[in-house]
XYZ file of C-alpha atoms in Angstrom:
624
model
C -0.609 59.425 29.557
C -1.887 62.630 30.461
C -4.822 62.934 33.012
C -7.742 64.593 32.537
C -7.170 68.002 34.110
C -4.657 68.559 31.516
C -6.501 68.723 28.479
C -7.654 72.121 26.928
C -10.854 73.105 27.523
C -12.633 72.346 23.924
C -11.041 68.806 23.960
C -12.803 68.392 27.656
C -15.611 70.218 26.295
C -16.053 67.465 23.402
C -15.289 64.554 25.855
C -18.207 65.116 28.155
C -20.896 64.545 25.121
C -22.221 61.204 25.229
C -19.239 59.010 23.605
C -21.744 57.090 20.993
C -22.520 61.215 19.924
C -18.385 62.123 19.722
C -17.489 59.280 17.722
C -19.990 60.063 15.283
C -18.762 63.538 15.274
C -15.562 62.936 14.203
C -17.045 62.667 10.157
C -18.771 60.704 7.961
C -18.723 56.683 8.196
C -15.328 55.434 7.118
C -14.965 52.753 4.345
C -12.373 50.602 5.383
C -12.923 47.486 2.805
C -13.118 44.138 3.755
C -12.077 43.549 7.328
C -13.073 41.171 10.394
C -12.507 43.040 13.633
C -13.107 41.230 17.215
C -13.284 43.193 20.243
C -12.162 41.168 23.512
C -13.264 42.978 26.619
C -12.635 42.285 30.058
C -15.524 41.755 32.516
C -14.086 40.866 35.873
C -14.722 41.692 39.010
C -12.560 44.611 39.108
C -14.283 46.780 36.461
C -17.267 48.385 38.147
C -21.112 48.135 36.813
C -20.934 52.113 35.239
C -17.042 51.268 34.179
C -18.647 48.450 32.268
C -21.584 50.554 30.952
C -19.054 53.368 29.871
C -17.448 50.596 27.955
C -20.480 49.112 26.328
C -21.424 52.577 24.611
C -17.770 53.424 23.579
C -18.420 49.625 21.773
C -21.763 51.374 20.317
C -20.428 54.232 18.766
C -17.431 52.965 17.552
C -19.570 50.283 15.267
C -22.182 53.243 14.456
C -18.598 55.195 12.513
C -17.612 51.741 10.636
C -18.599 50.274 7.384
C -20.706 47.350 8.625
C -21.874 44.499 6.279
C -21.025 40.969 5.171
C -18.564 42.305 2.337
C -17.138 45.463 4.423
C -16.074 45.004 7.922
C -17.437 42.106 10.029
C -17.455 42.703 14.073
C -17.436 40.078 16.745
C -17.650 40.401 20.721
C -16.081 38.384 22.780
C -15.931 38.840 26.825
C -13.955 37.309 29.525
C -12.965 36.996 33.137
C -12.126 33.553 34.347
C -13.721 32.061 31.438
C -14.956 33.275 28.243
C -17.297 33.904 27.044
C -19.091 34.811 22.590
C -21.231 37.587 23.028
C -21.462 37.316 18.919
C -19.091 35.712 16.485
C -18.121 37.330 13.010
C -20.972 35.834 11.263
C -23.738 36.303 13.461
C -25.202 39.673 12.305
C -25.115 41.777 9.285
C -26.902 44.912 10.709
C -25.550 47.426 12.950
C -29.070 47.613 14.833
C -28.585 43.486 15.800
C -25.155 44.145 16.782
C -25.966 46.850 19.332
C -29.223 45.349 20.901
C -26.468 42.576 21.566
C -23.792 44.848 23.214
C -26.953 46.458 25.317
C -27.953 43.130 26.465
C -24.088 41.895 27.786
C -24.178 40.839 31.393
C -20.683 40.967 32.831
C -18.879 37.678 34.058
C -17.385 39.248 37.018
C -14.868 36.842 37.339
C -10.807 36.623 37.471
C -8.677 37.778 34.940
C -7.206 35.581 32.306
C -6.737 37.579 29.210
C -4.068 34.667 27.856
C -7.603 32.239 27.777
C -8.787 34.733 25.570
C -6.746 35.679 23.367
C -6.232 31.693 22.893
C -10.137 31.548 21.867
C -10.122 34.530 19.486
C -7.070 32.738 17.822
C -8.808 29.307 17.911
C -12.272 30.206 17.572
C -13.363 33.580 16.793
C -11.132 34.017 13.945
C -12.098 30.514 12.341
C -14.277 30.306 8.882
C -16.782 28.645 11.219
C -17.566 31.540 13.169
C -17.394 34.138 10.318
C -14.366 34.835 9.551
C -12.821 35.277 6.138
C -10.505 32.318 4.715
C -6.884 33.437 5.059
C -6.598 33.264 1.100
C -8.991 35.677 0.413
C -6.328 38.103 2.466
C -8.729 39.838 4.732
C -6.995 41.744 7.963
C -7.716 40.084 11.362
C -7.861 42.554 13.627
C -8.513 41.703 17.453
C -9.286 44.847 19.773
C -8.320 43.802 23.803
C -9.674 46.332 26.163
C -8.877 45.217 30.157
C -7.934 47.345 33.556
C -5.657 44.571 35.306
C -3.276 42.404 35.450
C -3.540 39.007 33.240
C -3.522 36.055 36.002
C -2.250 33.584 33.063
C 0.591 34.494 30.912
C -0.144 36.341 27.342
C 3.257 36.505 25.659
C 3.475 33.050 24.530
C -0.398 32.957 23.285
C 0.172 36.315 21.970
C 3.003 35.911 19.719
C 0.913 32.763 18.318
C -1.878 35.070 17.430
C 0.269 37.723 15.685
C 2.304 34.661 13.734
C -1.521 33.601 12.475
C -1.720 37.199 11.475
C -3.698 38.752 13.657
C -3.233 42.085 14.206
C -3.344 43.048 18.106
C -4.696 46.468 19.669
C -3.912 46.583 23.377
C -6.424 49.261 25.741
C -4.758 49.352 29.473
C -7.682 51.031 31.209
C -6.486 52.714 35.229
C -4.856 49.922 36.477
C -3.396 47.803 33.249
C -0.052 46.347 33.433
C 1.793 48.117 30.613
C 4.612 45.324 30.934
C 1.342 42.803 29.434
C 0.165 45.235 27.342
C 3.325 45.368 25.613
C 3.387 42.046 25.016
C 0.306 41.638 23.724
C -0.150 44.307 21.081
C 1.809 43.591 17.314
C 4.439 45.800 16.462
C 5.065 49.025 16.025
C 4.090 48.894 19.670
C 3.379 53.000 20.124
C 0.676 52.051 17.340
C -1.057 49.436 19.193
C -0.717 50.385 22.483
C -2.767 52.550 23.778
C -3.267 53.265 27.669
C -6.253 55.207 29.298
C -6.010 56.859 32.935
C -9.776 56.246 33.539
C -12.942 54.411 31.471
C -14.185 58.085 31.177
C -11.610 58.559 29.023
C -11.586 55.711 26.917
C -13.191 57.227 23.818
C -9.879 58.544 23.250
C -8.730 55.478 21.747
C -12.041 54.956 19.473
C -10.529 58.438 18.257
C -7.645 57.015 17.386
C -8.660 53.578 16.290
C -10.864 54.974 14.116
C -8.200 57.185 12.370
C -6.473 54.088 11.907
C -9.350 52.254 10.201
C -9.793 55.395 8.167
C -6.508 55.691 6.599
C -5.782 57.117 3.474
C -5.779 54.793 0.503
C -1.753 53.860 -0.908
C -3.666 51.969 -3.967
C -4.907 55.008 -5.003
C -2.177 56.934 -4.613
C 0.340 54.657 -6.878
C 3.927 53.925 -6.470
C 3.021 50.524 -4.958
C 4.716 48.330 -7.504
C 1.912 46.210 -8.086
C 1.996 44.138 -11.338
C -1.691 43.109 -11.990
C -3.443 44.522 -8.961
C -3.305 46.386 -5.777
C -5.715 45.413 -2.854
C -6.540 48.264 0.244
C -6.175 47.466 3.219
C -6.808 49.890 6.624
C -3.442 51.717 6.587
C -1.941 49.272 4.270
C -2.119 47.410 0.890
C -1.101 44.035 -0.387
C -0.715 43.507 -4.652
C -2.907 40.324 -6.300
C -2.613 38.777 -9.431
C -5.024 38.128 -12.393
C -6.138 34.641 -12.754
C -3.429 31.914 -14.317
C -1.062 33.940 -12.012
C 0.843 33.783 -8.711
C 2.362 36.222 -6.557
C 6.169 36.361 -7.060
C 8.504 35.976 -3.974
C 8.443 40.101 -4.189
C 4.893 40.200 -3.750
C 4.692 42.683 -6.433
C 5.351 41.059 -9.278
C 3.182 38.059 -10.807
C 4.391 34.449 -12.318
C 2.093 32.395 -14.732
C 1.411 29.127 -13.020
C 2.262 25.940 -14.808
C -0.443 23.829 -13.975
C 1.743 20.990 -15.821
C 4.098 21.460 -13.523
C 1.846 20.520 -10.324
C 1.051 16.754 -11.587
C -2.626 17.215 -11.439
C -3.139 17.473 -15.083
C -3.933 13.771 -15.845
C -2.438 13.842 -19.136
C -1.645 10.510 -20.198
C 1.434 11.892 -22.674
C 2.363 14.896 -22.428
C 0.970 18.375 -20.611
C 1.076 21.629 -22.777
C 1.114 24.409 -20.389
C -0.299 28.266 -21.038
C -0.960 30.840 -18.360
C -3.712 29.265 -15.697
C -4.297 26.701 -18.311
C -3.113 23.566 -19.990
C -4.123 21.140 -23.006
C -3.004 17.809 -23.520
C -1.115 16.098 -26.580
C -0.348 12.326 -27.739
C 2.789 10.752 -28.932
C 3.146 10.116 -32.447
C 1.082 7.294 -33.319
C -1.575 7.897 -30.724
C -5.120 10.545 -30.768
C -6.704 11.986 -28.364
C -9.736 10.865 -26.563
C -13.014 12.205 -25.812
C -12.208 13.218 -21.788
C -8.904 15.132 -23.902
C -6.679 13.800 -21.439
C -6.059 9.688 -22.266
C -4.753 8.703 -25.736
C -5.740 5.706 -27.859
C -3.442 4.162 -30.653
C -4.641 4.602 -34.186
C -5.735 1.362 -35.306
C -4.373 1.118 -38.920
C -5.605 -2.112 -39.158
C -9.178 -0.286 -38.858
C -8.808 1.077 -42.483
C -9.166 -2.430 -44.162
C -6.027 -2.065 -46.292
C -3.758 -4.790 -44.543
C -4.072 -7.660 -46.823
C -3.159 -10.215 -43.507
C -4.061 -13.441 -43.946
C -4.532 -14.137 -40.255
C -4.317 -11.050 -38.102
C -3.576 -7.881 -38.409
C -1.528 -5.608 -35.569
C -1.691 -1.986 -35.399
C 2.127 -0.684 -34.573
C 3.375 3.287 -34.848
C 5.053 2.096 -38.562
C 1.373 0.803 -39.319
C -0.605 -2.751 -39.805
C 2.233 -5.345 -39.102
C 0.530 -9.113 -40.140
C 0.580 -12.188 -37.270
C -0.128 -15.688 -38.166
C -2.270 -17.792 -35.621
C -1.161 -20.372 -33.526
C 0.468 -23.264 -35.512
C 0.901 -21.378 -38.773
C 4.724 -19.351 -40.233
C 4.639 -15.790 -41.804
C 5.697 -16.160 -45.652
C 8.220 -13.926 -46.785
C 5.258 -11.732 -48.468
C 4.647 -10.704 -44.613
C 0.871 -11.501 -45.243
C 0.159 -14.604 -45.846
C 0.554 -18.138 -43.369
C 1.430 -21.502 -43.720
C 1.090 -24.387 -41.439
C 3.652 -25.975 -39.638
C 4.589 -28.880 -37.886
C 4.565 -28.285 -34.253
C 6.295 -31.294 -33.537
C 9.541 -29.997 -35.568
C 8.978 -26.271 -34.933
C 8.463 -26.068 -31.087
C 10.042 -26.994 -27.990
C 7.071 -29.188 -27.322
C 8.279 -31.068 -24.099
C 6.954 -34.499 -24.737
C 8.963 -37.575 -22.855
C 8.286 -40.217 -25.666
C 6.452 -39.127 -28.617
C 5.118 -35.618 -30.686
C 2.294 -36.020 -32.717
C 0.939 -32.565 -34.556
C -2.680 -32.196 -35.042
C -4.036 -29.342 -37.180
C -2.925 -26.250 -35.116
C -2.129 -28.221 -31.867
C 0.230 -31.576 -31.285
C 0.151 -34.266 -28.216
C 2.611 -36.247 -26.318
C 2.128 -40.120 -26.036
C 3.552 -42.797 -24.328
C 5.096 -46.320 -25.127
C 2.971 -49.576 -24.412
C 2.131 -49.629 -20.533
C 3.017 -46.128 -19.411
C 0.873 -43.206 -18.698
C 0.736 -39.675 -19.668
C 1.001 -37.399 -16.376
C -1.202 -34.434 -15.573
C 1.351 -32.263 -16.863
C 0.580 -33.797 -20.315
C 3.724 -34.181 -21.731
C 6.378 -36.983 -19.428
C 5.136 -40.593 -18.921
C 4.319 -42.274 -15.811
C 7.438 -44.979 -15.074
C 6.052 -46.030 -11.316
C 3.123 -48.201 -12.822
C 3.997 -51.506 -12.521
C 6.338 -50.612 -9.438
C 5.274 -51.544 -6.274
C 6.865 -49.382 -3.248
C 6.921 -48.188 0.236
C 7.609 -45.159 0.665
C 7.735 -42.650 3.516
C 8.637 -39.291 3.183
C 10.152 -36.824 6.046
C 9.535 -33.582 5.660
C 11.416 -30.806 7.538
C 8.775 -28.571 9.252
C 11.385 -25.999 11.325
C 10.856 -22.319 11.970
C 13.667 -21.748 9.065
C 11.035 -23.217 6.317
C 8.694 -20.204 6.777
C 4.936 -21.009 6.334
C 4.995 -19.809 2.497
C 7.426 -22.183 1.828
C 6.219 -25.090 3.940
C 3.048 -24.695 1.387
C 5.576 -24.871 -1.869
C 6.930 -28.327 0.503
C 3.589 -29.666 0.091
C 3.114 -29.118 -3.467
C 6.302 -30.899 -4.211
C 5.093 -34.094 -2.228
C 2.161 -34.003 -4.262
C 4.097 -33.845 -7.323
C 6.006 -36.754 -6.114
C 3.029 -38.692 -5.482
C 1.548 -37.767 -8.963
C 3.933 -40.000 -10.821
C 3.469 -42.970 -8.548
C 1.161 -45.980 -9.098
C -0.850 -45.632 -5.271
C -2.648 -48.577 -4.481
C -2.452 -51.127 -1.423
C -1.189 -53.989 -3.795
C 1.276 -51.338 -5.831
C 2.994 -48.026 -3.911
C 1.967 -47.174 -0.492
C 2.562 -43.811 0.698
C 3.299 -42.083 4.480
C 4.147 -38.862 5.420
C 5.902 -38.163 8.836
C 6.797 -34.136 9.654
C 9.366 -33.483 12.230
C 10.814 -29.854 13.860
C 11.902 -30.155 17.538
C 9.691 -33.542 17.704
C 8.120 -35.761 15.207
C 4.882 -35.997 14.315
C 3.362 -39.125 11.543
C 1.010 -37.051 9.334
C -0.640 -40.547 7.726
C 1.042 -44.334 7.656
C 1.799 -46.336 5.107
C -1.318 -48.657 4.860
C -3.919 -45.219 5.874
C -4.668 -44.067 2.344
C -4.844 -46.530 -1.666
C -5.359 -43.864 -3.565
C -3.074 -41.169 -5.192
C -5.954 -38.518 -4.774
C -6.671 -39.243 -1.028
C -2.875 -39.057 -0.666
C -2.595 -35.567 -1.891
C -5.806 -34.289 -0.095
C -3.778 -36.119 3.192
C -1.004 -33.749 2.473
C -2.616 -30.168 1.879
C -4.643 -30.717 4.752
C -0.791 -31.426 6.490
C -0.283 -28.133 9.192
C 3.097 -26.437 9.865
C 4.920 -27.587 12.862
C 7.960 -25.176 13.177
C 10.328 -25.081 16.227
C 13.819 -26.551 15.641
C 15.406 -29.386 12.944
C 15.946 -32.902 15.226
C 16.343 -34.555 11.919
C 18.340 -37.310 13.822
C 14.687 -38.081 15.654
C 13.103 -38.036 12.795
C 15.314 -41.058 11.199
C 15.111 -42.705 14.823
C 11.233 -42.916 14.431
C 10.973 -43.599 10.657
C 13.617 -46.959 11.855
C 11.339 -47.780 14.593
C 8.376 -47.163 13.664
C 7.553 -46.356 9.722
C 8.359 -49.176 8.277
C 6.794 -51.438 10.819
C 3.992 -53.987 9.475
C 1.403 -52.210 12.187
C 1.961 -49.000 9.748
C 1.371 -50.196 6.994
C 4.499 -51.553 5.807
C 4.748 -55.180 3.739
C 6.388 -58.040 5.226
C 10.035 -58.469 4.583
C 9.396 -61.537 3.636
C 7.718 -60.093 -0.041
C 10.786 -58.139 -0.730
C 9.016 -54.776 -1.755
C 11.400 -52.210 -1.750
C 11.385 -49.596 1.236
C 12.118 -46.024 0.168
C 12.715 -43.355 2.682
C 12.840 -39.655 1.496
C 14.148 -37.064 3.791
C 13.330 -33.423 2.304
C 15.100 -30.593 4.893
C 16.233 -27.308 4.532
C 19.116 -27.039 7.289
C 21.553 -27.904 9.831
C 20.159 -30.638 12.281
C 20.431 -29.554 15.878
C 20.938 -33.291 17.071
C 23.328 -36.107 15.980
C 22.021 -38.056 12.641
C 24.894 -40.313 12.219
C 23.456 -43.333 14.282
C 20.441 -43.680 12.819
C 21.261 -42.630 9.053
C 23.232 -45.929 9.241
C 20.991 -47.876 11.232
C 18.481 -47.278 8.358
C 20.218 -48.077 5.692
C 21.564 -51.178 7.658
C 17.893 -51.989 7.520
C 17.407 -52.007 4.096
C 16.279 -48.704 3.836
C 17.134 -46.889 0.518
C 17.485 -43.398 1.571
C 17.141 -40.274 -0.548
C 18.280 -36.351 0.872
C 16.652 -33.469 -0.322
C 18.304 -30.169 0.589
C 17.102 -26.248 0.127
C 18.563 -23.630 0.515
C 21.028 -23.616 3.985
C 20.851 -27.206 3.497
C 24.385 -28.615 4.404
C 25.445 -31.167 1.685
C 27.635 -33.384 4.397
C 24.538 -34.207 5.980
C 23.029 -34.742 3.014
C 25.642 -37.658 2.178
C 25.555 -38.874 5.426
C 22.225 -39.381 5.078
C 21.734 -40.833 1.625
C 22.603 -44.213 0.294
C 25.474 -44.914 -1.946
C 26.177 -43.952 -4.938
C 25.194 -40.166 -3.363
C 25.293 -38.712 -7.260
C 22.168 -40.856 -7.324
C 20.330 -40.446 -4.070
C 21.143 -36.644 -2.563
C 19.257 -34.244 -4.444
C 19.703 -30.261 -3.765
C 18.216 -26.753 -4.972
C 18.856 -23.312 -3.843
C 15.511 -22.340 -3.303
C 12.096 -23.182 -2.666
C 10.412 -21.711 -5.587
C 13.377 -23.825 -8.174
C 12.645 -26.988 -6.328
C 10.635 -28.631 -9.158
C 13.395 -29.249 -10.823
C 14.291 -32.089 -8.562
C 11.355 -33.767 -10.069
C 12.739 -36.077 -13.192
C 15.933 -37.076 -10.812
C 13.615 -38.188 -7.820
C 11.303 -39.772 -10.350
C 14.091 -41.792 -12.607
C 15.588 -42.855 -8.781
C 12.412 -44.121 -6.970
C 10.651 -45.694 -9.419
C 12.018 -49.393 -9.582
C 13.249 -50.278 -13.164
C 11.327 -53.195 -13.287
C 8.404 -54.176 -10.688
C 5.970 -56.660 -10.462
C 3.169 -56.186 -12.310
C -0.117 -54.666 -10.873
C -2.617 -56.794 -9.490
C 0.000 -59.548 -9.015
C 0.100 -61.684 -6.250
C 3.515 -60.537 -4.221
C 5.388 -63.995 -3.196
C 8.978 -64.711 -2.285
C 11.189 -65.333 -4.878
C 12.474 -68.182 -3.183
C 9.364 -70.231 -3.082
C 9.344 -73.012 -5.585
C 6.025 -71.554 -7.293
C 8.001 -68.279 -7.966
C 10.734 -70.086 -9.278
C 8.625 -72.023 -11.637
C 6.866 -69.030 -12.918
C 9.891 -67.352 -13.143
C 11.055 -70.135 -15.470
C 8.145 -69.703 -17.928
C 8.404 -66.661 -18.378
C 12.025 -66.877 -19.254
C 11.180 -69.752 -21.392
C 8.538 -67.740 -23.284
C 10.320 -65.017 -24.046
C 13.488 -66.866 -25.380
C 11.073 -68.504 -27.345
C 9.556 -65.222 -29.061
C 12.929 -63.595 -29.732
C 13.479 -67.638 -31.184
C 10.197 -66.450 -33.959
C 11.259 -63.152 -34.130
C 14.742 -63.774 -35.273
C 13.412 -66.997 -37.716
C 11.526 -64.370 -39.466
C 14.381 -61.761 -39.692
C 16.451 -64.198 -41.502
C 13.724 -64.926 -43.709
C 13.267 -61.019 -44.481
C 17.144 -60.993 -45.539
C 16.993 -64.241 -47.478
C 14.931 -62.447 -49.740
C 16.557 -59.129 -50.181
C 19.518 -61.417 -51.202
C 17.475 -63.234 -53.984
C 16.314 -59.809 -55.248
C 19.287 -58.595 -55.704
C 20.963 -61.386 -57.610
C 18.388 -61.216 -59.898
C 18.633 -57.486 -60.445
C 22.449 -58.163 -60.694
């Protein structure tokens, strides 16, 4: 740059006047549009008390030659030195007068030097909507003004380059002893436009002369040939087009595109999106109007117009009114009217024994001494059977807690078609994983209901599968008279039930045969990785009859009417019948009366059948 001595007299002339009086001098008040313009200036130790003054008028004339005012150009002061440090932000003041009472009233920091720290808080903080500044879409320059007269002690380049990427532009003032090496990597390109370096403070005003030039520019908009479609936006020394409403700027940035607003998914159209420029409508499917809000669509309700003729009910489809009979009733070929029906014949009603229809509905009953189960359609076999039963139940880490619950439920399903009572089936429950654990005894619980709570209330064990342990303990202990079991000596059947779902990590071949060598019926129940050789091994013979298997937990029910037609004795003694051994001479009296009596009724009943057929015989000859 050149130093003072070298400048022709008039310029020198014009530099000595007061700097706020030159900048004024050099015209009227430019109108540079909307702009936000931040001024960073260094206050460390190194620039001297009337080096700092100089600066603070240069600040005060250069805001007495710009257009000042919340929609013009918006000013901020920052200052730093080892810190920094808002003498104002963007928003603070709309007056000139406020903004220079400000700059009069700056006390210097007098500090180090780290002009990286504040270019980082212009970035971060001066420039943000919160302190003043314009939103980015409203396309406002950012314009940041660093004046300093050393050497940064942090680095700039980095921070820089972030600053110009948010679109900031960047003037760099070296003042005497500025590094031009940092002032070149602060400033934003083309560099001999935003660099500018001054030999002393005294001269500094020669950059407001510039700068202002700059800010004062000519205007391209008005000068045409910029391209722009729909509009063309100033800008100091530059110009950016816009776009009406309904429109975008095209990858040109001259040209605009209509915007689909169908296209973006926000519409809320519930069929289909009509699109126009910056607007949209909706439309239904055939079939279907439009609602109130104009975005959801309702079917037309033919049935509404009182023309179907239905019988019953009446459906609106897209075709129009389509006629529905209710529950127990046929459509007649007319397709309006209904006629009754006979469940019994027309449905898959489900029932074990016996359909009867009633009006719209039908029921399932059972033969003489059987129940109907909850499910209200298969009869209850296990009444008159007495049993004791005792059920293992495979609680390993491979049942999952989910299915352990669906485990449970299929007890209880078990126990719903059993006759629980201490003189008819007795119930226990033993879990096992890695060790074995007896959920409730045979002789704990007479009723079916306390049974089942017994069994929600069950908790998961998990660990491993030492079904082989479990058998051991069912052997030992089970079946023994101090849990519940009946003596021996009153021949109720013993029933053992072992439900798993995998491979057993110990040997099960001992005590498999040890129970059945006991008397033990045994039934297997596998799931899933259940291994069907076990299963056998497990079971009593025939094993068509006694092993049971599913692929699944959720398909298990199935297993049901097998497990049911298999444990339930074909004949038992009847309920509240004293239980004796059948070798006792009073049970082998009994026994004979009751064989007696019934030879004696089929006796009657066959006298009277050939009675019946006498007849028929003497009808016919006479017809004949």
């Amino acid at each position: 740059m050149r130093g003072l001595l070298c400048w022709p007299l008039p310029m020198l002339l014009f530099l000595l006047q007061p700097w706020e009086t030159q900048l004024q001098l050099a015209g009227p008040r430019c109108r540079t549009g909307p702009l936000d313009l931040v001024f960073v200036i260094d206050s460390s130790r190194s620039v001297r008390p009337f080096e700092f003054e100089t600066m603070r008028q240069f600040l005060v004339g250069l805001l007495r030659g710009l257009d000042v005012g919340p929609n013009a150009t918006r000013v901020g002061v920052i200052q730093y030195s080892s810190q920094v440090q808002s003498v104002f932000p963007l928003g603070a003041f709309a007056r000139r007068e406020d903004m220079e009472h400000a700059i009069r009233a700056l006390v210097p920091l007098a500090q180090g030097t780290m002009t990286g720290l504040a270019i980082q808080y212009a970035m971060n903080v001066a420039f943000s909507v919160a302190e003043g500044a314009r939103p980015p879409e409203a396309r406002v320059p950012r314009i940041a003004v660093i004046v300093t007269d050393g050497r940064p002690q942090d680095r700039v380049a980095e921070v820089a380059a972030q600053a110009r990427a948010r679109g900031i532009e960047i003037y760099a003032v070296g003042v005497q002893r500025a590094d031009v090496g940092s002032l070149r990597a602060m400033a934003s390109p083309p560099l001999d436009e935003h660099v500018f370096l001054v030999e002393s403070f005294d001269l500094i005003q020669e950059f407001g002369l510039q700068f202002q030039g700059r800010l004062c520019g000519k205007d391209l908009c008005a000068e045409g040939g910029h391209g722009c479609q729909h509009q063309c936006v100033s800008a100091p020394g530059t110009f950016h087009c816009a776009c009406n409403p309904g429109y975008q700027l095209a990858a040109d940035n001259k040209s605009c595109l209509a915007i689909d607003l169908c296209a973006e998914g926000t519409h809320g159209c519930e069929h289909h999106c009509i699109s126009s420029p910056g607007s949209y409508f909706c439309r239904c499917q055939a079939g279907f109007v439009l609602q109130q809000d104009q975005r959801s669509c309702r079917a037309i309700d033919h049935c509404s117009f009182g023309n179907h003729s239905c019988q019953h009910e009446c459906v609106s489809t897209f075709a129009g009114p389509r006629c529905y009979c209710r529950e127990g009733h046929d459509l007649l070929p007319d397709g309006r009217s209904c006629q009754a029906r006979d469940l019994c014949n027309g449905v898959d009603h489900g029932c074990e024994f016996q359909c009867v229809s009633e009006g719209h509905s039908y029921r399932c009953l059972c033969p003489e001494g059987q129940q109907l189960q909850a499910d209200g359609k298969s009869c209850n076999r296990c009444r008159e059977g007495h049993v004791d039963l005792v059920l293992l139940v495979d609680g390993s880490k491979s049942v999952r807690p989910q299915n352990f619950e669906l485990v449970k439920r299929f007890v209880n399903q078990i126990v719903d078609f059993l006759d629980v009572s201490p003189e008819g089936t007795r119930v226990g429950l033993v879990q096992f994983s890695s060790r074995v654990r007896t959920e409730f005894p045979l002789g704990r619980y007479g009723t079916a209901a306390e049974v089942k709570q017994a069994v929600l209330a069950v908790e998961y064990m998990e660990r491993g599968t030492m079904t082989g342990l479990a058998l051991r303990h069912m052997v030992e202990h089970s079946f023994s008279e101090a849990q519940g079991a009946r003596p021996r000596a009153l021949n109720v059947p013993r029933v053992g039930l072992v439900f798993t779902d995998g491979r057993s990590q110990d040997d099960i071949s001992v005590w498999a045969a040890r129970a059945k060598e006991e008397g033990i019926v045994m039934y297997a129940v596998g799931v899933g990785k259940a291994v069907e050789e076990e299963l056998r091994q497990i079971a009593s013979e025939p094993a068509e009859l006694h092993v049971s298997y599913s692929p699944d937990f959720g398909t298990m029910t199935h297993l049901l009417d097998n497990l049911r037609g298999s444990i339930c004795p074909e004949e038992g003694i009847g309920a509240g019948t004293e239980l004796r051994s059948p070798c006792e001479c009073e049970s082998l009296v009994e026994f004979q009366g009751r064989t007696l009596g019934a030879l004696e009724t089929l006796t009657q009943n066959l006298a009277q059948l050939t009675a019946r057929l006498e007849d028929l015989e003497n009808q016919l000859a006479t017809q004949k």
